[in-house]
mmCIF file of C-alpha atoms and ligand atoms in Angstrom:
data_model
loop_
_atom_site.group_PDB
_atom_site.id
_atom_site.type_symbol
_atom_site.label_atom_id
_atom_site.label_comp_id
_atom_site.label_asym_id
_atom_site.label_seq_id
_atom_site.Cartn_x
_atom_site.Cartn_y
_atom_site.Cartn_z
ATOM 1 C CA MET A 1 -75.103 -44.907 55.511
ATOM 2 C CA SER A 2 -71.311 -45.464 58.093
ATOM 3 C CA THR A 3 -69.566 -43.082 59.027
ATOM 4 C CA ASP A 4 -65.881 -44.208 56.621
ATOM 5 C CA THR A 5 -68.626 -42.942 53.806
ATOM 6 C CA ALA A 6 -69.686 -40.086 55.274
ATOM 7 C CA LYS A 7 -65.609 -38.735 55.535
ATOM 8 C CA GLU A 8 -65.066 -39.955 51.971
ATOM 9 C CA VAL A 9 -67.658 -37.820 50.209
ATOM 10 C CA LEU A 10 -66.409 -34.994 52.732
ATOM 11 C CA ALA A 11 -62.744 -35.909 51.486
ATOM 12 C CA ALA A 12 -63.583 -36.255 48.079
ATOM 13 C CA TRP A 13 -65.144 -32.661 47.974
ATOM 14 C CA GLU A 14 -62.776 -31.287 49.654
ATOM 15 C CA THR A 15 -60.530 -32.152 46.989
ATOM 16 C CA SER A 16 -62.474 -31.217 44.662
ATOM 17 C CA SER A 17 -62.972 -27.954 45.996
ATOM 18 C CA GLN A 18 -59.485 -25.864 44.220
ATOM 19 C CA TYR A 19 -60.530 -27.348 40.875
ATOM 20 C CA TRP A 20 -64.435 -26.003 41.845
ATOM 21 C CA THR A 21 -62.501 -22.425 42.629
ATOM 22 C CA LYS A 22 -60.515 -22.564 38.663
ATOM 23 C CA HIS A 23 -63.666 -23.354 37.094
ATOM 24 C CA GLN A 24 -66.130 -21.406 40.042
ATOM 25 C CA SER A 25 -67.039 -18.266 37.287
ATOM 26 C CA LEU A 26 -68.128 -20.615 34.691
ATOM 27 C CA ILE A 27 -69.903 -22.724 37.113
ATOM 28 C CA ALA A 28 -71.564 -19.941 38.134
ATOM 29 C CA SER A 29 -72.970 -19.326 34.476
ATOM 30 C CA MET A 30 -73.381 -22.942 34.018
ATOM 31 C CA PHE A 31 -76.113 -23.428 36.524
ATOM 32 C CA ALA A 32 -77.582 -19.540 36.822
ATOM 33 C CA PRO A 33 -81.251 -20.635 36.188
ATOM 34 C CA LEU A 34 -80.990 -23.343 39.156
ATOM 35 C CA THR A 35 -80.428 -20.189 41.096
ATOM 36 C CA ASP A 36 -83.156 -17.776 39.673
ATOM 37 C CA ALA A 37 -85.475 -21.528 40.594
ATOM 38 C CA LEU A 38 -84.434 -21.190 44.195
ATOM 39 C CA VAL A 39 -85.248 -17.467 44.760
ATOM 40 C CA ASP A 40 -88.200 -17.770 43.520
ATOM 41 C CA ALA A 41 -89.513 -21.045 45.539
ATOM 42 C CA ALA A 42 -88.070 -19.686 48.580
ATOM 43 C CA HIS A 43 -89.425 -16.271 48.260
ATOM 44 C CA ILE A 44 -86.416 -14.993 48.292
ATOM 45 C CA GLY A 45 -86.327 -10.649 48.292
ATOM 46 C CA PRO A 46 -84.589 -7.775 50.231
ATOM 47 C CA GLY A 47 -84.766 -7.625 54.359
ATOM 48 C CA GLN A 48 -84.668 -11.489 54.503
ATOM 49 C CA SER A 49 -82.112 -13.453 56.251
ATOM 50 C CA VAL A 50 -81.485 -16.768 54.003
ATOM 51 C CA LEU A 51 -79.288 -19.615 55.072
ATOM 52 C CA ASP A 52 -77.152 -22.001 51.368
ATOM 53 C CA ILE A 53 -76.514 -25.050 52.207
ATOM 54 C CA GLY A 54 -73.284 -26.746 50.762
ATOM 55 C CA GLY A 55 -72.878 -23.459 48.849
ATOM 56 C CA GLY A 56 -70.094 -24.282 47.435
ATOM 57 C CA SER A 57 -67.451 -22.050 45.386
ATOM 58 C CA GLY A 58 -70.168 -19.577 46.276
ATOM 59 C CA GLU A 59 -73.575 -19.730 44.331
ATOM 60 C CA PRO A 60 -76.301 -19.443 45.357
ATOM 61 C CA SER A 61 -75.579 -16.766 48.244
ATOM 62 C CA LEU A 62 -73.125 -14.752 46.410
ATOM 63 C CA THR A 63 -76.022 -14.235 43.934
ATOM 64 C CA ILE A 64 -78.480 -14.113 46.814
ATOM 65 C CA ALA A 65 -76.922 -11.566 48.896
ATOM 66 C CA PRO A 66 -77.345 -8.289 46.542
ATOM 67 C CA ILE A 67 -81.108 -9.689 46.576
ATOM 68 C CA VAL A 68 -81.987 -9.287 50.392
ATOM 69 C CA GLY A 69 -79.367 -6.457 50.434
ATOM 70 C CA GLN A 70 -78.216 -4.463 53.191
ATOM 71 C CA SER A 71 -80.852 -4.966 55.295
ATOM 72 C CA GLY A 72 -80.599 -8.779 54.759
ATOM 73 C CA SER A 73 -77.886 -11.021 55.209
ATOM 74 C CA VAL A 74 -76.642 -14.174 53.424
ATOM 75 C CA THR A 75 -75.132 -17.208 55.612
ATOM 76 C CA TYR A 76 -73.333 -19.217 53.508
ATOM 77 C CA THR A 77 -72.579 -23.474 54.844
ATOM 78 C CA ASP A 78 -70.777 -26.506 53.991
ATOM 79 C CA PRO A 79 -68.372 -28.650 54.958
ATOM 80 C CA SER A 80 -65.498 -28.635 52.932
ATOM 81 C CA ALA A 81 -62.958 -25.944 53.964
ATOM 82 C CA GLY A 82 -61.749 -25.185 50.506
ATOM 83 C CA MET A 83 -65.422 -24.497 49.165
ATOM 84 C CA VAL A 84 -65.736 -21.853 51.947
ATOM 85 C CA LYS A 85 -62.619 -20.290 51.171
ATOM 86 C CA ALA A 86 -63.631 -20.117 47.823
ATOM 87 C CA ALA A 87 -66.846 -18.322 48.408
ATOM 88 C CA ARG A 88 -65.424 -15.878 51.088
ATOM 89 C CA ASP A 89 -62.749 -14.549 48.274
ATOM 90 C CA GLU A 90 -64.973 -13.860 46.093
ATOM 91 C CA ALA A 91 -67.145 -12.318 48.502
ATOM 92 C CA ASP A 92 -64.337 -10.186 49.427
ATOM 93 C CA ARG A 93 -63.406 -9.151 45.550
ATOM 94 C CA ARG A 94 -66.594 -8.414 44.976
ATOM 95 C CA GLY A 95 -67.435 -5.802 48.176
ATOM 96 C CA LEU A 96 -69.968 -8.532 49.422
ATOM 97 C CA THR A 97 -70.248 -7.017 52.957
ATOM 98 C CA ASN A 98 -73.805 -9.462 53.936
ATOM 99 C CA LEU A 99 -72.193 -12.498 53.594
ATOM 100 C CA ARG A 100 -71.278 -14.684 56.699
ATOM 101 C CA PHE A 101 -69.515 -18.187 56.548
ATOM 102 C CA HIS A 102 -69.446 -21.406 58.625
ATOM 103 C CA GLN A 103 -67.630 -24.384 57.462
ATOM 104 C CA CYS A 104 -70.415 -27.218 58.822
ATOM 105 C CA PRO A 105 -72.307 -30.013 56.936
ATOM 106 C CA ALA A 106 -76.400 -29.660 57.071
ATOM 107 C CA ASP A 107 -76.532 -32.470 59.620
ATOM 108 C CA GLN A 108 -74.602 -29.719 62.360
ATOM 109 C CA LEU A 109 -75.443 -26.320 61.625
ATOM 110 C CA PRO A 110 -74.144 -24.131 64.234
ATOM 111 C CA PHE A 111 -76.844 -21.567 64.740
ATOM 112 C CA PRO A 112 -79.449 -21.006 67.089
ATOM 113 C CA ASP A 113 -83.300 -22.080 66.619
ATOM 114 C CA HIS A 114 -85.129 -19.912 64.707
ATOM 115 C CA ALA A 115 -82.203 -17.632 63.152
ATOM 116 C CA PHE A 116 -83.085 -17.432 59.577
ATOM 117 C CA ASP A 117 -86.260 -16.229 57.067
ATOM 118 C CA GLY A 118 -85.187 -19.096 55.084
ATOM 119 C CA ALA A 119 -82.856 -22.026 53.134
ATOM 120 C CA VAL A 120 -81.953 -22.570 49.675
ATOM 121 C CA SER A 121 -79.448 -25.165 48.470
ATOM 122 C CA ARG A 122 -78.313 -25.392 45.209
ATOM 123 C CA LEU A 123 -77.300 -29.186 44.360
ATOM 124 C CA SER A 124 -75.901 -30.160 47.851
ATOM 125 C CA ALA A 125 -78.839 -32.368 48.965
ATOM 126 C CA MET A 126 -77.904 -35.476 47.383
ATOM 127 C CA PHE A 127 -74.513 -35.290 50.020
ATOM 128 C CA PHE A 128 -75.781 -34.979 53.070
ATOM 129 C CA PRO A 129 -75.303 -38.093 54.821
ATOM 130 C CA ASP A 130 -78.767 -38.217 56.549
ATOM 131 C CA PRO A 131 -80.890 -36.604 54.820
ATOM 132 C CA VAL A 132 -84.070 -36.537 56.978
ATOM 133 C CA ALA A 133 -81.868 -35.146 59.648
ATOM 134 C CA GLY A 134 -80.365 -33.040 57.480
ATOM 135 C CA LEU A 135 -83.802 -31.845 56.744
ATOM 136 C CA ARG A 136 -84.605 -31.075 59.733
ATOM 137 C CA GLU A 137 -81.658 -29.004 61.287
ATOM 138 C CA ILE A 138 -82.692 -26.662 58.533
ATOM 139 C CA LEU A 139 -85.866 -27.066 60.161
ATOM 140 C CA ARG A 140 -84.849 -26.331 63.307
ATOM 141 C CA VAL A 141 -82.953 -23.444 62.485
ATOM 142 C CA ILE A 142 -86.044 -21.246 60.208
ATOM 143 C CA LYS A 143 -88.719 -19.230 61.202
ATOM 144 C CA SER A 144 -91.458 -20.472 61.560
ATOM 145 C CA GLY A 145 -94.112 -19.479 58.284
ATOM 146 C CA GLY A 146 -90.102 -19.677 56.261
ATOM 147 C CA ASN A 147 -89.284 -21.237 53.189
ATOM 148 C CA LEU A 148 -87.091 -23.848 52.101
ATOM 149 C CA ALA A 149 -86.248 -24.794 48.703
ATOM 150 C CA PHE A 150 -83.495 -27.447 47.056
ATOM 151 C CA VAL A 151 -82.579 -27.692 43.940
ATOM 152 C CA VAL A 152 -81.550 -31.513 43.043
ATOM 153 C CA TRP A 153 -80.567 -33.225 39.303
ATOM 154 C CA ALA A 154 -83.641 -35.179 37.861
ATOM 155 C CA ASP A 155 -82.479 -37.980 35.950
ATOM 156 C CA LYS A 156 -79.657 -38.812 34.592
ATOM 157 C CA GLU A 157 -81.160 -39.199 30.810
ATOM 158 C CA VAL A 158 -82.086 -36.058 30.228
ATOM 159 C CA ASN A 159 -78.980 -34.506 31.026
ATOM 160 C CA PRO A 160 -76.917 -35.376 28.768
ATOM 161 C CA PHE A 161 -74.067 -32.926 29.810
ATOM 162 C CA PHE A 162 -73.694 -35.814 32.545
ATOM 163 C CA ARG A 163 -74.850 -38.997 30.644
ATOM 164 C CA ILE A 164 -72.354 -38.791 27.632
ATOM 165 C CA MET A 165 -69.506 -38.958 29.589
ATOM 166 C CA THR A 166 -70.683 -41.301 32.029
ATOM 167 C CA ASP A 167 -71.956 -43.799 29.592
ATOM 168 C CA ILE A 168 -68.230 -43.346 27.316
ATOM 169 C CA LEU A 169 -66.296 -43.972 30.589
ATOM 170 C CA GLU A 170 -68.436 -46.946 31.857
ATOM 171 C CA LYS A 171 -67.267 -48.628 28.280
ATOM 172 C CA PHE A 172 -64.029 -48.849 30.086
ATOM 173 C CA ILE A 173 -64.340 -49.061 33.718
ATOM 174 C CA PRO A 174 -67.780 -51.259 34.095
ATOM 175 C CA VAL A 175 -69.541 -49.669 37.650
ATOM 176 C CA GLU A 176 -71.129 -52.274 39.922
ATOM 177 C CA ALA A 177 -74.559 -52.228 40.346
ATOM 178 C CA GLU A 178 -74.844 -48.459 42.858
ATOM 179 C CA ASP A 179 -77.353 -48.203 45.982
ATOM 180 C CA GLU A 180 -79.702 -45.712 44.777
ATOM 181 C CA ASP A 181 -79.660 -44.215 48.624
ATOM 182 C CA ALA A 182 -75.801 -43.788 48.827
ATOM 183 C CA PRO A 183 -75.422 -40.040 48.120
ATOM 184 C CA ALA A 184 -74.124 -39.000 44.578
ATOM 185 C CA ALA A 185 -75.495 -36.955 41.996
ATOM 186 C CA PHE A 186 -79.053 -38.607 40.673
ATOM 187 C CA ARG A 187 -79.715 -39.665 44.712
ATOM 188 C CA PHE A 188 -82.932 -37.685 44.218
ATOM 189 C CA ALA A 189 -83.818 -37.905 40.716
ATOM 190 C CA ALA A 190 -86.958 -39.831 41.007
ATOM 191 C CA PRO A 191 -89.487 -38.027 40.823
ATOM 192 C CA GLY A 192 -90.813 -37.031 44.525
ATOM 193 C CA LYS A 193 -88.405 -38.713 46.818
ATOM 194 C CA LEU A 194 -87.447 -35.867 47.942
ATOM 195 C CA ALA A 195 -90.391 -34.627 48.706
ATOM 196 C CA ARG A 196 -91.001 -36.959 50.262
ATOM 197 C CA LEU A 197 -87.737 -36.886 52.602
ATOM 198 C CA LEU A 198 -88.782 -32.792 53.134
ATOM 199 C CA SER A 199 -92.577 -33.875 54.758
ATOM 200 C CA ASP A 200 -91.260 -36.617 56.974
ATOM 201 C CA ALA A 201 -88.637 -34.475 58.303
ATOM 202 C CA GLY A 202 -91.364 -32.233 59.047
ATOM 203 C CA ALA A 203 -91.649 -29.815 56.165
ATOM 204 C CA THR A 204 -95.434 -28.917 55.103
ATOM 205 C CA SER A 205 -96.536 -26.797 51.609
ATOM 206 C CA VAL A 206 -93.905 -29.250 49.892
ATOM 207 C CA THR A 207 -94.119 -29.340 46.236
ATOM 208 C CA GLU A 208 -92.237 -30.588 43.601
ATOM 209 C CA ARG A 209 -90.879 -28.850 40.076
ATOM 210 C CA THR A 210 -89.396 -29.645 37.357
ATOM 211 C CA LEU A 211 -86.594 -27.338 35.983
ATOM 212 C CA LYS A 212 -85.867 -27.425 31.783
ATOM 213 C CA PHE A 213 -82.988 -25.400 31.195
ATOM 214 C CA LYS A 214 -80.457 -24.568 29.768
ATOM 215 C CA ILE A 215 -76.387 -25.448 30.798
ATOM 216 C CA GLU A 216 -74.557 -22.712 28.462
ATOM 217 C CA ALA A 217 -71.534 -21.176 29.372
ATOM 218 C CA PRO A 218 -68.433 -20.111 27.494
ATOM 219 C CA VAL A 219 -67.067 -22.934 26.961
ATOM 220 C CA THR A 220 -64.718 -24.534 23.947
ATOM 221 C CA LEU A 221 -65.241 -28.237 23.194
ATOM 222 C CA ALA A 222 -61.466 -28.690 24.402
ATOM 223 C CA ARG A 223 -62.036 -26.801 27.480
ATOM 224 C CA PHE A 224 -65.156 -28.561 27.889
ATOM 225 C CA TRP A 225 -62.929 -32.061 28.975
ATOM 226 C CA GLU A 226 -60.581 -30.172 30.843
ATOM 227 C CA LEU A 227 -63.644 -29.131 33.220
ATOM 228 C CA ARG A 228 -65.885 -32.036 33.381
ATOM 229 C CA THR A 229 -62.740 -34.620 34.647
ATOM 230 C CA GLU A 230 -61.465 -31.797 36.607
ATOM 231 C CA MET A 231 -65.411 -30.988 38.590
ATOM 232 C CA SER A 232 -66.157 -34.606 38.748
ATOM 233 C CA ASP A 233 -63.923 -37.020 41.892
ATOM 234 C CA THR A 234 -65.722 -39.777 40.301
ATOM 235 C CA PHE A 235 -64.237 -39.072 37.305
ATOM 236 C CA ARG A 236 -61.002 -37.956 38.505
ATOM 237 C CA SER A 237 -59.794 -40.830 40.382
ATOM 238 C CA LYS A 238 -61.727 -43.550 37.908
ATOM 239 C CA LEU A 239 -59.377 -41.953 34.848
ATOM 240 C CA ALA A 240 -56.465 -42.348 36.975
ATOM 241 C CA GLN A 241 -56.649 -46.187 36.734
ATOM 242 C CA LEU A 242 -56.628 -45.740 33.002
ATOM 243 C CA GLU A 243 -53.183 -46.210 30.662
ATOM 244 C CA VAL A 244 -52.383 -42.187 28.634
ATOM 245 C CA ASP A 245 -53.834 -43.929 25.529
ATOM 246 C CA GLN A 246 -57.270 -44.983 26.768
ATOM 247 C CA VAL A 247 -57.497 -41.298 28.513
ATOM 248 C CA ALA A 248 -57.208 -40.447 25.330
ATOM 249 C CA MET A 249 -59.602 -42.659 23.597
ATOM 250 C CA ILE A 250 -62.135 -41.364 25.894
ATOM 251 C CA ARG A 251 -61.276 -37.770 25.480
ATOM 252 C CA GLU A 252 -61.716 -38.325 21.595
ATOM 253 C CA ALA A 253 -64.593 -40.089 21.852
ATOM 254 C CA VAL A 254 -66.453 -37.925 24.178
ATOM 255 C CA GLN A 255 -65.357 -34.874 22.119
ATOM 256 C CA GLN A 256 -67.054 -36.618 19.033
ATOM 257 C CA ALA A 257 -70.283 -36.816 21.692
ATOM 258 C CA VAL A 258 -70.718 -33.978 22.662
ATOM 259 C CA ALA A 259 -69.300 -31.873 19.604
ATOM 260 C CA ASN A 260 -73.466 -30.688 18.374
ATOM 261 C CA TYR A 261 -73.980 -28.790 22.265
ATOM 262 C CA PHE A 262 -70.789 -26.847 20.765
ATOM 263 C CA LYS A 263 -70.977 -24.104 18.334
ATOM 264 C CA ASP A 264 -69.127 -20.359 18.123
ATOM 265 C CA GLY A 265 -66.638 -20.768 21.349
ATOM 266 C CA ARG A 266 -70.076 -21.457 23.460
ATOM 267 C CA MET A 267 -71.688 -25.046 25.147
ATOM 268 C CA SER A 268 -75.166 -25.374 25.436
ATOM 269 C CA PHE A 269 -76.948 -28.554 26.683
ATOM 270 C CA PRO A 270 -80.280 -29.297 27.792
ATOM 271 C CA ALA A 271 -81.138 -29.984 31.292
ATOM 272 C CA GLN A 272 -83.366 -30.414 34.305
ATOM 273 C CA ALA A 273 -83.226 -30.295 37.797
ATOM 274 C CA LEU A 274 -86.397 -30.678 40.360
ATOM 275 C CA ALA A 275 -87.428 -27.959 42.829
ATOM 276 C CA VAL A 276 -88.327 -29.100 45.710
ATOM 277 C CA SER A 277 -89.967 -26.645 48.365
ATOM 278 C CA GLY A 278 -91.747 -26.673 51.520
ATOM 279 C CA GLU A 279 -92.483 -24.047 54.689
ATOM 280 C CA LYS A 280 -92.268 -24.936 58.080
ATOM 281 C CA GLN A 281 -95.222 -24.614 60.207
HETATM 282 C C1 SAM B 301 -72.296 -30.416 43.473
HETATM 283 S S1 SAM B 301 -72.352 -29.216 45.067
HETATM 284 C C2 SAM B 301 -72.807 -27.704 44.716
HETATM 285 C C3 SAM B 301 -72.197 -26.660 45.115
HETATM 286 C C4 SAM B 301 -72.954 -25.243 44.916
HETATM 287 N N1 SAM B 301 -74.081 -24.538 45.806
HETATM 288 C C5 SAM B 301 -73.377 -24.893 43.588
HETATM 289 O O1 SAM B 301 -74.316 -25.207 42.946
HETATM 290 O O2 SAM B 301 -72.377 -24.139 42.872
HETATM 291 C C6 SAM B 301 -71.942 -29.869 46.126
HETATM 292 C C7 SAM B 301 -71.801 -28.909 47.584
HETATM 293 O O3 SAM B 301 -71.829 -30.172 48.815
HETATM 294 C C8 SAM B 301 -71.719 -30.336 49.586
HETATM 295 N N2 SAM B 301 -71.636 -31.160 50.919
HETATM 296 C C9 SAM B 301 -71.108 -32.478 50.909
HETATM 297 N N3 SAM B 301 -71.922 -32.893 51.850
HETATM 298 C C10 SAM B 301 -72.723 -32.497 52.227
HETATM 299 C C11 SAM B 301 -73.122 -31.856 53.468
HETATM 300 N N4 SAM B 301 -73.774 -32.899 53.929
HETATM 301 N N5 SAM B 301 -74.028 -30.944 53.874
HETATM 302 C C12 SAM B 301 -74.294 -29.658 53.201
HETATM 303 N N6 SAM B 301 -73.514 -30.207 52.233
HETATM 304 C C13 SAM B 301 -72.936 -31.105 52.059
HETATM 305 C C14 SAM B 301 -70.192 -30.214 49.263
HETATM 306 O O4 SAM B 301 -69.139 -29.743 50.019
HETATM 307 C C15 SAM B 301 -70.256 -29.304 47.584
HETATM 308 O O5 SAM B 301 -69.759 -27.851 48.191
#
């Protein structure tokens, strides 16, 4: 990936950070099952020092901090200053004292070799400019025998939370064929793809598990539109190219198409992700 593309990816996340801050608690609850899967896959327990890569508005760091407890620690990292601020502010609000925060990308971790018992990354590995370089860097900073675990989206077709809106938007703004290795939400959706890269980077005992879960949160149909359009840089920039009446038509079409996933002020979408984990020799 070119340096310019890598910069664009980071700039997009920086812009998105204000919305991830705004929707912080909803995002935490929507993707909570993925955090549980990471805790399980990385064998996280009391007393451990855990590294979180691409922690966004705070997860999974904020959930893991009480699990490792005062005898352990969580080191949150993310390259976006806005994301770091959102996570740090929330940790302060909760009075968590066993968290440290660093603004850095996965491939430039400001830590010595063998610094952590394990590492986790929730929905961020797909944005690494050079995934193997990022994975090698994470392996460098964990101890021998330590675990690392990643969660990435499975196929878009089994994720209506994403698919429905993308499909409707495509009718208005046709998409160019995407490079399957470009940094994007579904870059590692093909089974085995991230697992192979993790092995290439030097991890052992690499496994992949499909996680079937529900994206659930107290979100009404009206609020869903705001949440989806604000969270995604792609949607924000595409909608900005359209006329007001076109946006209104898309909104109407999306709300009709997703209506069945909303009941009594809550949304519940079936979803699938892949949990890929390994060990440092
Ligand atoms: C989809 S968000 C996930 C955030 C959070 N882990 C969560 O699950 O709510 C992706 C995150 O990856 C971060 N990211 C982008 N490029 C990265 C890189 N090269 N290294 C580490 N994180 C990166 C973004 O800044 C963003 O916070």
